[in-house]
PDB file of C-alpha atoms and ligand atoms in Angstrom:
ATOM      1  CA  UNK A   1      78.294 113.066 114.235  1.00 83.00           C
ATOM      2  CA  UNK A   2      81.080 110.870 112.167  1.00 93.00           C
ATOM      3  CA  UNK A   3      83.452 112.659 111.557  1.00 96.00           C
ATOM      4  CA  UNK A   4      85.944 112.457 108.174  1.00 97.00           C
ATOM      5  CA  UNK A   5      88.474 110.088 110.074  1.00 96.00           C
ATOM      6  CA  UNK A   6      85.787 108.220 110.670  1.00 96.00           C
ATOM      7  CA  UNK A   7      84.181 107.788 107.630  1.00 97.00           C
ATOM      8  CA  UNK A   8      87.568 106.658 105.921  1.00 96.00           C
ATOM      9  CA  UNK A   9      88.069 103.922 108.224  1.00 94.00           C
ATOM     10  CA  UNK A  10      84.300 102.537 106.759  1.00 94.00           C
ATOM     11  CA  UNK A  11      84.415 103.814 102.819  1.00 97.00           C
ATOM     12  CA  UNK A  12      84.699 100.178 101.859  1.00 97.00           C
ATOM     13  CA  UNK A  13      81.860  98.908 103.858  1.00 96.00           C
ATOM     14  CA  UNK A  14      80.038 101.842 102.188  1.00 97.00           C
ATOM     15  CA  UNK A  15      80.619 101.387  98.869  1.00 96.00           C
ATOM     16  CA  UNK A  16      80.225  97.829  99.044  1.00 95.00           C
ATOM     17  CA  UNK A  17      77.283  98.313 100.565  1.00 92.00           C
ATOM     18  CA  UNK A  18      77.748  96.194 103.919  1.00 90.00           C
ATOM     19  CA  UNK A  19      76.796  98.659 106.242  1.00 92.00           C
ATOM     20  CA  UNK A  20      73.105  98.964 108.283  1.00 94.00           C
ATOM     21  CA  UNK A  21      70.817 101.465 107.465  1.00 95.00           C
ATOM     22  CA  UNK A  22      71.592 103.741 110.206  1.00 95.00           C
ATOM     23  CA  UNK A  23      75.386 104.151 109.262  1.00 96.00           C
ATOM     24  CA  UNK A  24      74.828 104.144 106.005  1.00 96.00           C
ATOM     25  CA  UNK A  25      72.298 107.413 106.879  1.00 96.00           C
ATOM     26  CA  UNK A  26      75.052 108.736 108.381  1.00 96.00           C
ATOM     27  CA  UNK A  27      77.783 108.244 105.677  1.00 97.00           C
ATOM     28  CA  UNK A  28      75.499 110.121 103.303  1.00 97.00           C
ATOM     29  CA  UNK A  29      74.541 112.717 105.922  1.00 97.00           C
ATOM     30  CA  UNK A  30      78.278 113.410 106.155  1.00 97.00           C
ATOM     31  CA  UNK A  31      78.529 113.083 102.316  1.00 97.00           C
ATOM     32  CA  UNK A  32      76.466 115.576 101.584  1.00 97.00           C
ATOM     33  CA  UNK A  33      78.130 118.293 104.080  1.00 97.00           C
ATOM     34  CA  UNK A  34      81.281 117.646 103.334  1.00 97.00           C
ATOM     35  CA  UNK A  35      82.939 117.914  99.748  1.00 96.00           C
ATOM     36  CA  UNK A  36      86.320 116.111 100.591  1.00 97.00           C
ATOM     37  CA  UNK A  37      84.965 113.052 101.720  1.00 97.00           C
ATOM     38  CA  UNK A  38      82.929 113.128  98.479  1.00 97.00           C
ATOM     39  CA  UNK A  39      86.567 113.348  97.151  1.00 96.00           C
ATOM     40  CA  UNK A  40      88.046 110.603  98.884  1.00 97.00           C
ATOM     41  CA  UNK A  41      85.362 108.636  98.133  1.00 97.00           C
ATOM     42  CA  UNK A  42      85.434 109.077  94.755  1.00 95.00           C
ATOM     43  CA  UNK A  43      88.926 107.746  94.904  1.00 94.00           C
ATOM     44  CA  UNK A  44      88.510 105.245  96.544  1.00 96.00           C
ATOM     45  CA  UNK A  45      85.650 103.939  94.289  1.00 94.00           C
ATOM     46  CA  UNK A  46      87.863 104.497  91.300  1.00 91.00           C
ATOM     47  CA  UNK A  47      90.837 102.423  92.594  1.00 92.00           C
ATOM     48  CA  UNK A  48      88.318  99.932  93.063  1.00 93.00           C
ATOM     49  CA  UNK A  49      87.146 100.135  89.768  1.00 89.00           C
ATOM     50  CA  UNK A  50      90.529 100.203  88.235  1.00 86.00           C
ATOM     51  CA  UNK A  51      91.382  96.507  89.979  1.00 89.00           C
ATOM     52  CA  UNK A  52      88.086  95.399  88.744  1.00 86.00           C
ATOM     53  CA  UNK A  53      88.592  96.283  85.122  1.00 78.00           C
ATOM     54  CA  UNK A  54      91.824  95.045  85.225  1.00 69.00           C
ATOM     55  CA  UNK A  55      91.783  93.833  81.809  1.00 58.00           C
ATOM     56  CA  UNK A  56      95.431  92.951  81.332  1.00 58.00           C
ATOM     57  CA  UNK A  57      95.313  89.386  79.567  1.00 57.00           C
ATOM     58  CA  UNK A  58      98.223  88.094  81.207  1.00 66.00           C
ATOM     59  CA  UNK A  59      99.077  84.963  79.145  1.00 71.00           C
ATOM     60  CA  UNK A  60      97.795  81.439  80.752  1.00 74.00           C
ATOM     61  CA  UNK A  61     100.267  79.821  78.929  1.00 81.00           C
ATOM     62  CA  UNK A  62      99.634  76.077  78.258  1.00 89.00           C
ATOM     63  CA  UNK A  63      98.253  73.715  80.365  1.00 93.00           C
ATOM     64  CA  UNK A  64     100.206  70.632  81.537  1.00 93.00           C
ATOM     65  CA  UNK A  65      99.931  68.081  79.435  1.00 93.00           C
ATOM     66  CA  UNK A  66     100.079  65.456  82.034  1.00 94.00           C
ATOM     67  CA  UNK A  67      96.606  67.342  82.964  1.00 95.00           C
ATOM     68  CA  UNK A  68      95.190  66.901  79.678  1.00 94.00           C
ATOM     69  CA  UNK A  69      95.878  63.006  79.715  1.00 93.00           C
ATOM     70  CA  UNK A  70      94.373  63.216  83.288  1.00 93.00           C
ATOM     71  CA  UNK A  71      91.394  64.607  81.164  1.00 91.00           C
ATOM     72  CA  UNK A  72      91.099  61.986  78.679  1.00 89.00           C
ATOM     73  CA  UNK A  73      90.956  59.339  81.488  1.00 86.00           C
ATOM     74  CA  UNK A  74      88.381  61.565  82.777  1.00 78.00           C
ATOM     75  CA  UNK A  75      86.460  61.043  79.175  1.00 74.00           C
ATOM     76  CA  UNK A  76      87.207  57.413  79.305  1.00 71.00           C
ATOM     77  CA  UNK A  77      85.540  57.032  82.726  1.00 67.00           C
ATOM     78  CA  UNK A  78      82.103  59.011  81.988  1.00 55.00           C
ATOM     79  CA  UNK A  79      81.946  57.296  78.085  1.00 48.00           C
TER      80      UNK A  79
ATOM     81  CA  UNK B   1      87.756  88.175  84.589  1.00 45.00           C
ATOM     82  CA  UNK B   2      91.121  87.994  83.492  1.00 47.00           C
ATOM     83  CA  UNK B   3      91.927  86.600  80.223  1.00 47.00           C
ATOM     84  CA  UNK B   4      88.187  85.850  79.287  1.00 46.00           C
ATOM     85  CA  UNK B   5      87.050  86.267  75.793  1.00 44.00           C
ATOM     86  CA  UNK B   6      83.770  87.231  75.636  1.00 45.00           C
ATOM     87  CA  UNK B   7      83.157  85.638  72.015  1.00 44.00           C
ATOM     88  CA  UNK B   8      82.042  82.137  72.661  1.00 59.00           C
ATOM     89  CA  UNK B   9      82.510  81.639  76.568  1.00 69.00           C
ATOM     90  CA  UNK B  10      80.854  79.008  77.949  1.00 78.00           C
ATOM     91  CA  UNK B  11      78.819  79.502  80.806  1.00 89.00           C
ATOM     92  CA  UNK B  12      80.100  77.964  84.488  1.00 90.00           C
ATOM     93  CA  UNK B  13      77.083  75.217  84.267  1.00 91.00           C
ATOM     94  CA  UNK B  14      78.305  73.948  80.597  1.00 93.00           C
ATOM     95  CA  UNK B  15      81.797  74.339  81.703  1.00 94.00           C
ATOM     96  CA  UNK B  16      80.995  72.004  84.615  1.00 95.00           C
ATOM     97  CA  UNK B  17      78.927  69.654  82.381  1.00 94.00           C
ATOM     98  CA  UNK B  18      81.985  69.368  80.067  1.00 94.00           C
ATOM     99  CA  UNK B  19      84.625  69.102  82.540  1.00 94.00           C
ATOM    100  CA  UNK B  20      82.737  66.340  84.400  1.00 93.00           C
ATOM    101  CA  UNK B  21      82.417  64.772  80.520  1.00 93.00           C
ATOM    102  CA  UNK B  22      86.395  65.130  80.780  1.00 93.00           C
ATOM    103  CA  UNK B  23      85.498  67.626  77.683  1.00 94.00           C
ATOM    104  CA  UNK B  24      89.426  69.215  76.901  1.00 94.00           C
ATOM    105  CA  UNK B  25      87.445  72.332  75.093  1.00 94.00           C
ATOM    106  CA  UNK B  26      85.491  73.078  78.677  1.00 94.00           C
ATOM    107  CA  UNK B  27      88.594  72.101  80.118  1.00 96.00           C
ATOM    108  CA  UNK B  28      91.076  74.905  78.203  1.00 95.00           C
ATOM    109  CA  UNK B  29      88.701  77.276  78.459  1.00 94.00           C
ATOM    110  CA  UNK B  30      88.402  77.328  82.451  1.00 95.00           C
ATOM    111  CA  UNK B  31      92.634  77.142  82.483  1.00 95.00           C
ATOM    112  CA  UNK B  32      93.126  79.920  79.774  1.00 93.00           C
ATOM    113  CA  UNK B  33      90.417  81.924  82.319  1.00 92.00           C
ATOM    114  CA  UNK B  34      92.177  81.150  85.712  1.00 94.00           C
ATOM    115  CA  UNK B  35      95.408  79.838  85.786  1.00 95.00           C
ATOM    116  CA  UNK B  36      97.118  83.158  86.132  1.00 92.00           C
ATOM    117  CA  UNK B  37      94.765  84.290  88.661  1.00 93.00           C
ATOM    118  CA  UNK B  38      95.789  81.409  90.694  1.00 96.00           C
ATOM    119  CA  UNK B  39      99.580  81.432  90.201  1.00 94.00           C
ATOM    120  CA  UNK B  40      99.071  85.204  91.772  1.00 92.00           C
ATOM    121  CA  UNK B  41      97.016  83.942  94.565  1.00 95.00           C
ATOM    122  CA  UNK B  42      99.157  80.967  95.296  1.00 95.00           C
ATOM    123  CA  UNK B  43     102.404  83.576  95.903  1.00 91.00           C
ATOM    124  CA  UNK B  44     100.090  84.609  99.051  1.00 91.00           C
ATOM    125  CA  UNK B  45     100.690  81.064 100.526  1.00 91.00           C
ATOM    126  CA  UNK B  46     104.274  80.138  98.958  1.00 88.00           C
ATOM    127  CA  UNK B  47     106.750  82.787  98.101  1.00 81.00           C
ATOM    128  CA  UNK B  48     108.678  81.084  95.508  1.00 87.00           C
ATOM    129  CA  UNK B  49     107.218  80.840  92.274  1.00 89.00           C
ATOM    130  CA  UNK B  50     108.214  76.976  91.468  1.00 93.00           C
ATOM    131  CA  UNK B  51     106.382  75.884  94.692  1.00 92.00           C
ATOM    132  CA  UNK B  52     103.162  78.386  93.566  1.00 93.00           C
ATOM    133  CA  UNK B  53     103.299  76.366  90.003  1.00 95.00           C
ATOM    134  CA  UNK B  54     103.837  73.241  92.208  1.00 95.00           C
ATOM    135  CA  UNK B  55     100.629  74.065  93.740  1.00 96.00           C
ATOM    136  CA  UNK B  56      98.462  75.501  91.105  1.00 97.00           C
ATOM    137  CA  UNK B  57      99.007  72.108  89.104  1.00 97.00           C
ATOM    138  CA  UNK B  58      98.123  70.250  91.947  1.00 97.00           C
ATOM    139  CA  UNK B  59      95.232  72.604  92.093  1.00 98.00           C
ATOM    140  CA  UNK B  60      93.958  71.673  88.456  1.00 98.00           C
ATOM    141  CA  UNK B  61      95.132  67.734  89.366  1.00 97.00           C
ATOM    142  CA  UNK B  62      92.616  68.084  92.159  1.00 97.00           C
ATOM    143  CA  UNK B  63      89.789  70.049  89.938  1.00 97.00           C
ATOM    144  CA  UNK B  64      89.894  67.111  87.131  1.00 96.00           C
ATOM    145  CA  UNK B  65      89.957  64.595  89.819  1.00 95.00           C
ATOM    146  CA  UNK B  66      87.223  65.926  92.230  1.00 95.00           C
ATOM    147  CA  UNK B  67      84.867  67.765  89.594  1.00 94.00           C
ATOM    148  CA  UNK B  68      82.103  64.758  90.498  1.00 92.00           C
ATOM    149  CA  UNK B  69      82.075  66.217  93.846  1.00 91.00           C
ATOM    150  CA  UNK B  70      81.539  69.999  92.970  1.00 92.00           C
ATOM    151  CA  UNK B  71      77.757  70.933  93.430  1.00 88.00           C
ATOM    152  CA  UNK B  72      77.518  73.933  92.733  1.00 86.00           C
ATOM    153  CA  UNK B  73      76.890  75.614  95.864  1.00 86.00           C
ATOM    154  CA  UNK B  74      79.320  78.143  95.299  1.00 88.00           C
ATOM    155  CA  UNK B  75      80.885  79.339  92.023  1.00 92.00           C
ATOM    156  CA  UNK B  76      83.127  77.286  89.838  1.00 95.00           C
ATOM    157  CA  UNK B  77      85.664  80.173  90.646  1.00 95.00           C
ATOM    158  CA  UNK B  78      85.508  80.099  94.162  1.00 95.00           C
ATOM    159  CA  UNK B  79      85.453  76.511  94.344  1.00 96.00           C
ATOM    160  CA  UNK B  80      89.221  76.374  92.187  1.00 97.00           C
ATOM    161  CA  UNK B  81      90.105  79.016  94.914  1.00 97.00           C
ATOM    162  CA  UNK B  82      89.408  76.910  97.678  1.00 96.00           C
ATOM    163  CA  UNK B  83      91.077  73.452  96.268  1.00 97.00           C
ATOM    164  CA  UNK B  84      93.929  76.270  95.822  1.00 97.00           C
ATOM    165  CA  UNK B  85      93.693  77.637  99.237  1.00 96.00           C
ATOM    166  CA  UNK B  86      94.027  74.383 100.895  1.00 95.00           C
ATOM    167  CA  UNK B  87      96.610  72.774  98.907  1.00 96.00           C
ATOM    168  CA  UNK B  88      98.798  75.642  99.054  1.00 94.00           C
ATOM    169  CA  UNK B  89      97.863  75.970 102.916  1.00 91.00           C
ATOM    170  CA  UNK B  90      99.135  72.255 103.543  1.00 91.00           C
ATOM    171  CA  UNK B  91     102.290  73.056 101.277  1.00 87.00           C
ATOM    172  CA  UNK B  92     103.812  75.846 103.436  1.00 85.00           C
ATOM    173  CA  UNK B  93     102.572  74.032 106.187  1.00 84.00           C
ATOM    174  CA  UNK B  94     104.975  71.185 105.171  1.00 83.00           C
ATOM    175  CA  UNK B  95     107.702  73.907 104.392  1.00 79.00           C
ATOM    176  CA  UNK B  96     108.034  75.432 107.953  1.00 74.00           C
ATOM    177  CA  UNK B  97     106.560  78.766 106.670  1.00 71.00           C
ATOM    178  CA  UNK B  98     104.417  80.271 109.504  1.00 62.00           C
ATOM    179  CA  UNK B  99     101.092  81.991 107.559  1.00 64.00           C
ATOM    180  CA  UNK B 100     100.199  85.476 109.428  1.00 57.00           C
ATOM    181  CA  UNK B 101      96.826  85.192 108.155  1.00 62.00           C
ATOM    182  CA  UNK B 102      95.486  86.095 111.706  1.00 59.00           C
ATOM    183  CA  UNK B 103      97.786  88.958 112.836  1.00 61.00           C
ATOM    184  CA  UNK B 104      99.146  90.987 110.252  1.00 66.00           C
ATOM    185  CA  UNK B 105      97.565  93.732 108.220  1.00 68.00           C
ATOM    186  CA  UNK B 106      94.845  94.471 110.604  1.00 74.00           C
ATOM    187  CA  UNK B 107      96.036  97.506 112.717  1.00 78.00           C
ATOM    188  CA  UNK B 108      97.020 100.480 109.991  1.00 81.00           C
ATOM    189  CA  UNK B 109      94.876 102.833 109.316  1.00 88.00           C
ATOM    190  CA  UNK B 110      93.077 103.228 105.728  1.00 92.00           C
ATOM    191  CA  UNK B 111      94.545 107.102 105.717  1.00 94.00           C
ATOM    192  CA  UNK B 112      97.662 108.295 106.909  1.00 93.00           C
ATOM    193  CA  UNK B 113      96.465 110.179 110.614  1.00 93.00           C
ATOM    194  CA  UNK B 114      98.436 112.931 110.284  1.00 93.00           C
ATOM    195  CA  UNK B 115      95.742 114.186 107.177  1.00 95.00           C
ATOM    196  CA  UNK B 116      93.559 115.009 109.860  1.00 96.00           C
ATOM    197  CA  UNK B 117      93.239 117.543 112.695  1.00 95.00           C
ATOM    198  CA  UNK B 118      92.608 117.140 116.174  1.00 94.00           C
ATOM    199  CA  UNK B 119      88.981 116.699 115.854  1.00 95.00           C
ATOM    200  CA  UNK B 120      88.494 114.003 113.225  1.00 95.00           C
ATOM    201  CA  UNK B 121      88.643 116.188 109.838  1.00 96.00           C
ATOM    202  CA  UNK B 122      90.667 116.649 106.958  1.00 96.00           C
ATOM    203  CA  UNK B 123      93.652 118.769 106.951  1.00 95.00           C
ATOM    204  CA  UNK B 124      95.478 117.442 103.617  1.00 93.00           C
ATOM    205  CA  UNK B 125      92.147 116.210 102.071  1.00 94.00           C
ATOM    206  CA  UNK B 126      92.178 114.369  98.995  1.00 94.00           C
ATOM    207  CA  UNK B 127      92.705 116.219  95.462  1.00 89.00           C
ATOM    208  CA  UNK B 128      90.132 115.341  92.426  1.00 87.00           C
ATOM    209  CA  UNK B 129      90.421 112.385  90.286  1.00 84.00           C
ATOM    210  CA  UNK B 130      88.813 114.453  87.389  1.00 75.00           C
ATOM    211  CA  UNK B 131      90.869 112.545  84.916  1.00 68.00           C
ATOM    212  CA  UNK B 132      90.403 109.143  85.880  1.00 67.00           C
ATOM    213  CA  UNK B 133      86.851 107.783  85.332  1.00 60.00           C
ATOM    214  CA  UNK B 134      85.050 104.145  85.114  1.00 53.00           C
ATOM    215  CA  UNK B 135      84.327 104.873  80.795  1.00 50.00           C
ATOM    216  CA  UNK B 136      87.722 106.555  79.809  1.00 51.00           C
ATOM    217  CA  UNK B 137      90.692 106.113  82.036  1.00 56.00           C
ATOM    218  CA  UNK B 138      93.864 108.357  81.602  1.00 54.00           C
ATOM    219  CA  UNK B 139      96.991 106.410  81.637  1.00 57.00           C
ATOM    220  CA  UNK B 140      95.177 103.759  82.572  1.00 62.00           C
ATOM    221  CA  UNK B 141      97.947 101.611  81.982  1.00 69.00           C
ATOM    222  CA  UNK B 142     100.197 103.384  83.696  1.00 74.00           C
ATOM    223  CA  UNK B 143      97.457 103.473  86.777  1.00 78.00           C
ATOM    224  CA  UNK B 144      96.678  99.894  87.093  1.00 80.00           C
ATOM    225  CA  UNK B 145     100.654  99.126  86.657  1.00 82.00           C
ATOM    226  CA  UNK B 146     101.146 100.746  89.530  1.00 83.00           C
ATOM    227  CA  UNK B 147      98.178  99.836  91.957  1.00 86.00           C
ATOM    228  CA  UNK B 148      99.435  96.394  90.645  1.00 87.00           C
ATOM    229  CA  UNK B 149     102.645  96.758  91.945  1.00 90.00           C
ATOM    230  CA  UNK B 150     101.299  97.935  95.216  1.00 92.00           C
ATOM    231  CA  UNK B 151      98.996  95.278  95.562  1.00 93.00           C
ATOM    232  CA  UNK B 152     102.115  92.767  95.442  1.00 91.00           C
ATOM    233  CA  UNK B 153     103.348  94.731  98.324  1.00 92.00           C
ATOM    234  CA  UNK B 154     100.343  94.626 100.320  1.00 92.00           C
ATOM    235  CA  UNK B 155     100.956  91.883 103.073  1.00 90.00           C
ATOM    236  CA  UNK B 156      99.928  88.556 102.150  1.00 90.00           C
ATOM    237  CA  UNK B 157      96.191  88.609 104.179  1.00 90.00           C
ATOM    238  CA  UNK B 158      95.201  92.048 102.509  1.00 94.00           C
ATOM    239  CA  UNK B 159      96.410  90.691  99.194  1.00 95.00           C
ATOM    240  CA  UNK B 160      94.800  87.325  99.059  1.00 95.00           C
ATOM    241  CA  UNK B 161      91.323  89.408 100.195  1.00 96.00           C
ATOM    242  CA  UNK B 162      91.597  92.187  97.309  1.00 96.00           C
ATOM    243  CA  UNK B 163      92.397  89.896  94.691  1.00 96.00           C
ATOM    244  CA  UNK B 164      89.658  87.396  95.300  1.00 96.00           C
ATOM    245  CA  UNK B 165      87.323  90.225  96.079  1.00 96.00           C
ATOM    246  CA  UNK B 166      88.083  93.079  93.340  1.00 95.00           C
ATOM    247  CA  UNK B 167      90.113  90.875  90.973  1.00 93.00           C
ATOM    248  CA  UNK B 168      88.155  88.127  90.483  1.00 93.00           C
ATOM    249  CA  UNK B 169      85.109  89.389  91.887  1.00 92.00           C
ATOM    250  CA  UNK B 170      84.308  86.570  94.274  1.00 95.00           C
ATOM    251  CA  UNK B 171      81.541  87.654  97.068  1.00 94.00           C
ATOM    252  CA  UNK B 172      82.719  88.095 100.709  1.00 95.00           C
ATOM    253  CA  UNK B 173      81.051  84.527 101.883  1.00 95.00           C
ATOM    254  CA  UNK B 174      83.074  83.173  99.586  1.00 96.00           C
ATOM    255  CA  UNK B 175      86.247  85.456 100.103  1.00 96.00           C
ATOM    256  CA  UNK B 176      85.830  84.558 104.023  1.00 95.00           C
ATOM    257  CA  UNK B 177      85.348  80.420 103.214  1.00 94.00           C
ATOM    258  CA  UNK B 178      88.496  80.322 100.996  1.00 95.00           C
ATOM    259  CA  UNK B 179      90.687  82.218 103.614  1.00 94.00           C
ATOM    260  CA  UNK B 180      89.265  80.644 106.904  1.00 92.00           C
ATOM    261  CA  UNK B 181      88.529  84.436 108.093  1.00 91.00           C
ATOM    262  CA  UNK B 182      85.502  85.736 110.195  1.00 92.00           C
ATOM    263  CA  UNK B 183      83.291  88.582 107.705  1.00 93.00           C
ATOM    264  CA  UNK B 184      84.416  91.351 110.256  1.00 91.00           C
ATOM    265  CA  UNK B 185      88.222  90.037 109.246  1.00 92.00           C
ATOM    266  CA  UNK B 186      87.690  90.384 105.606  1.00 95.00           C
ATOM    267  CA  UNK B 187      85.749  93.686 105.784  1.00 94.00           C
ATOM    268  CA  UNK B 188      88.965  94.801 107.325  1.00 94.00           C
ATOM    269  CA  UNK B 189      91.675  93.547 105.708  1.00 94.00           C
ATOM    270  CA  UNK B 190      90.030  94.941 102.070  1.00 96.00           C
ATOM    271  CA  UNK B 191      89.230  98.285 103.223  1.00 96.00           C
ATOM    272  CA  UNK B 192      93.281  98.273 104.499  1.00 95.00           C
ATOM    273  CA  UNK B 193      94.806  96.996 100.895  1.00 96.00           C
ATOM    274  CA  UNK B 194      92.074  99.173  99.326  1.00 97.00           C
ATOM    275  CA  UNK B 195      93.423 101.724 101.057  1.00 96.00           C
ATOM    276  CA  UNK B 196      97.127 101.227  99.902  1.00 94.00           C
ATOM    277  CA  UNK B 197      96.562 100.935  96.718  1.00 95.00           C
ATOM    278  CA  UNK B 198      94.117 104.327  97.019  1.00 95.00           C
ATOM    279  CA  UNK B 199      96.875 106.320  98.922  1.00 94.00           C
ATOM    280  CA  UNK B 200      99.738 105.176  96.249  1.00 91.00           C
ATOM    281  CA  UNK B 201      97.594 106.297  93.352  1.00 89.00           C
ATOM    282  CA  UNK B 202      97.008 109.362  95.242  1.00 90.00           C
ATOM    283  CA  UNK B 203     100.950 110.096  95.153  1.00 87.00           C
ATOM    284  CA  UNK B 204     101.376 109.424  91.592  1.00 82.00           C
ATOM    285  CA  UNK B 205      98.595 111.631  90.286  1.00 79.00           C
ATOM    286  CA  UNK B 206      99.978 114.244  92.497  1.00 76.00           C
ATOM    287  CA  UNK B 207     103.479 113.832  91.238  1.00 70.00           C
ATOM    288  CA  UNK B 208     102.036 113.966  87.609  1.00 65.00           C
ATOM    289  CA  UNK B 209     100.388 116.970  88.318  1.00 61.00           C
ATOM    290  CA  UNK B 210     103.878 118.478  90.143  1.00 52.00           C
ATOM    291  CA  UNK B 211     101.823 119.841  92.748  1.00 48.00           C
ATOM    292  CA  UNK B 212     101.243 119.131  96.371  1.00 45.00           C
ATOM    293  CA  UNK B 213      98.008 119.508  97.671  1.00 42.00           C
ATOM    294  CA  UNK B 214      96.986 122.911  99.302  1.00 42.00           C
ATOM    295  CA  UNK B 215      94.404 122.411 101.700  1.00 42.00           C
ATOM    296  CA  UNK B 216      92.801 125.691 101.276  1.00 43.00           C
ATOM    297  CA  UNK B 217      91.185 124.845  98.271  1.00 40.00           C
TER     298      UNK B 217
HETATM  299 ZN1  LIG C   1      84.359 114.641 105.817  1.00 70.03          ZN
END
């Protein structure tokens, strides 16, 4: 039986879903009895969540514009 | 995902096409999209923020120059990644800094030990995050400021695998081929800054709340 120690050391592999079938029967097993692992799954699917929505537009700022000569040679080359 | 519009973006294949036609449109678009990504991932390599600019222009230097090679095998994400990766590598190679890629981050646990008993389960288990969900996030801001600030505490390995992971939503082949680290590695060193960044949102929702957990309930 896995016990909740357990399961936190593998709630990534879980929810990512990188885990073999008979783990992952087990995870769920233990999900299903057990209503703060639920919890700290939860959380931890959230704080993954909240990095992946990460919407904050930092500002590129401008690029280089040595690059964008670097470009136009680029242009030159392929016309 | 950062800093993409989604009016008018260009797909990665007519990116490619136009970058290869040394198209400055194409080319803006993939900068304006990436750029601060990388500057954030280069800090994982070189500490100082002139050297990280240092090596994210190379980076681009190396993108407009070597486009004609990229294939397409992997994504035109990852593949900016891994020019990054390996210039930045060779930098603080050159710079005497010693990378602990291979031996730091791997050994703490994902929860503090003393939340459980004896036998394996929870003593302090972990409160409801009834307020926070995927659609409608409560001080959201707030939230991701501070798993941000976290993550830049994270050492550099866990770091440099969450951002290209969750961030920028690169797959773990990819993840491991950029970072030179086995799949078992980069399972590990995820679930570990995943972890961090769980247990220090944990804190501040309990602070908000001015309540400490009671484990009866
Ligand atoms: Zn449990």
């Amino acid at each position: 039986m896995l016990t909740c120690k357990e399961l936190g050391e593998r709630a990534s592999d879980y929810l990512d879903s990188e885990m073999n079938w008979r783990d992952r029967v087990s995870v769920r097993l233990h999900l299903m009895m057990c209503k703060h692992c639920r919890a700290y799954m939860d959380q931890l699917a959230k704080t993954v969540q909240l990095l992946r929505d990460d919407a904050s537009t930092v500002d590129a700022g401008e690029p280089d514009p040595r690059l964008i000569a670097l470009l136009s040679k680029r242009s030159g080359e392929a016309s | 995902m950062r800093g993409q519009k989604p009016t008018a973006a260009m797909s990665d294949e007519l990116l490619v096409v136009g970058l290869k036609k040394g198209d400055e449109a194409a080319f803006r678009q993939i900068f304006a999209r990436e750029n601060a990504a990388l500057l954030a991932f280069a800090r994982n390599f070189v500490r100082e923020s002139a050297a990280a600019e240092e090596a994210v222009q190379d980076t681009w230097v190396a993108v407009i120059g070597g486009i004609g090679r990229f294939e397409g095998r992997s994504t035109l994400r990852s593949w900016i990644f891994s020019v990054l990766a390996n210039i930045a590598r060779t930098k603080a190679k050159r710079d005497g800094r010693v990378l602990s890629f291979s031996d730091m981050g791997y050994n703490d646990p994902a929860v503090d030990p003393d939340r459980f008993s004896g036998d394996g389960t929870w003593l302090s288990p972990p409160g409801r995050w009834s307020e926070i969900n995927p659609e409608r996030i409560l001080g959201g801001r707030q939230l991701l400021a501070h798993a941000m600030a976290v993550l830049e505490q994270l050492p550099p390995n866990q770091r440099a695998v969450v951002q290209l992971r969750d961030l920028e939503g690169l797959s773990a082949p990819d993840a491991c081929e950029i970072l030179g680290i086995t799949e078992s590695n980069q399972r590990i060193l995820l679930h570990r800054g995943r972890s961090r960044i769980r247990a220090a949102i944990e804190v501040l929702m309990d602070t908000e709340k001015g309540e400490q957990f009671d484990p009866t309930k």
